[in-house]
Coordinates of C-alpha atoms in Angstrom, one line a residue:
M1404 CA -1.2 -15.8 -2.3
G1405 CA -3.4 -14.9 0.6
R1406 CA -6.8 -15.6 1.8
R1407 CA -9.6 -13.1 2.2
S1408 CA -10.9 -12.6 5.5
P1409 CA -14.5 -14.2 5.8
R1410 CA -15.7 -10.8 8.1
M1411 CA -14.5 -8.0 5.5
A1412 CA -14.6 -8.9 2.2
R1413 CA -12.2 -6.2 1.1
V1414 CA -9.0 -7.6 3.7
I1415 CA -6.7 -10.1 2.5
V1416 CA -5.3 -12.1 5.4
C1417 CA -1.4 -13.1 4.9
T1418 CA 1.2 -15.0 6.5
P1419 CA 4.4 -13.4 7.3
P1420 CA 6.5 -15.0 4.3
E1421 CA 3.9 -13.7 1.9
L1422 CA 3.9 -10.1 3.8
Y1423 CA 7.9 -10.0 3.2
T1424 CA 7.3 -11.6 -0.5
R1425 CA 5.1 -8.5 -1.1
F1426 CA 7.4 -6.3 0.5
Y1427 CA 9.9 -6.7 -1.0
R1428 CA 8.4 -6.6 -4.3
V1429 CA 7.3 -3.2 -3.7
K1430 CA 10.9 -2.4 -2.3
R1431 CA 12.3 -3.6 -5.8
L1432 CA 9.3 -1.8 -7.9
V1433 CA 10.8 1.6 -6.0
R1434 CA 13.9 0.7 -6.6
R1435 CA 13.7 0.6 -10.4
Y1436 CA 11.2 3.5 -10.8
L1437 CA 13.8 6.2 -8.6
G1438 CA 17.0 4.5 -9.5
H1439 CA 18.5 4.1 -5.9
S1440 CA 17.1 1.7 -3.2
L1441 CA 15.4 3.5 -0.1
S1442 CA 15.6 1.5 3.6
N1443 CA 12.9 -0.2 5.0
A1444 CA 12.0 3.5 6.9
Q1445 CA 12.2 5.4 4.3
L1446 CA 9.8 3.1 1.7
L1447 CA 7.5 2.8 5.0
T1448 CA 7.2 6.3 5.1
L1449 CA 7.0 7.1 1.5
L1450 CA 4.0 4.2 1.4
L1451 CA 2.3 5.9 4.4
D1452 CA 2.6 9.3 2.3
V1453 CA 1.1 7.9 -0.8
F1454 CA -1.3 6.2 1.0
E1455 CA -2.7 9.5 2.7
E1456 CA -2.5 11.2 -0.6
R1457 CA -4.9 8.9 -1.8
L1458 CA -7.0 8.8 0.7
A1459 CA -7.5 12.6 0.5
E1460 CA -8.3 12.4 -3.1
E1461 CA -11.2 9.9 -2.3
R1462 CA -12.6 11.8 0.0
K1463 CA -12.4 15.1 -2.3
K1464 CA -14.5 12.9 -4.2
R1465 CA -16.8 11.5 -2.2
V1466 CA -17.4 15.2 -1.1
L1467 CA -17.9 16.1 -4.5
T1468 CA -20.3 13.6 -5.5
S1469 CA -22.3 14.1 -2.3
Y1470 CA -23.5 17.6 -3.7

């Protein structure tokens, strides 16, 4: 589905059709979970919010484990 970037092992490089496929796959999953569909802008906002929350949790874990 994608190839790994040689410079950054954790980054997956995708071609545009793969990105569209993944985006609409996520969109379908969210629609099933919420019971209604979101616009593309709403979906991206939701994904960014979830991503920011996840990053904040990871940051807290790092701070707690560093002591």
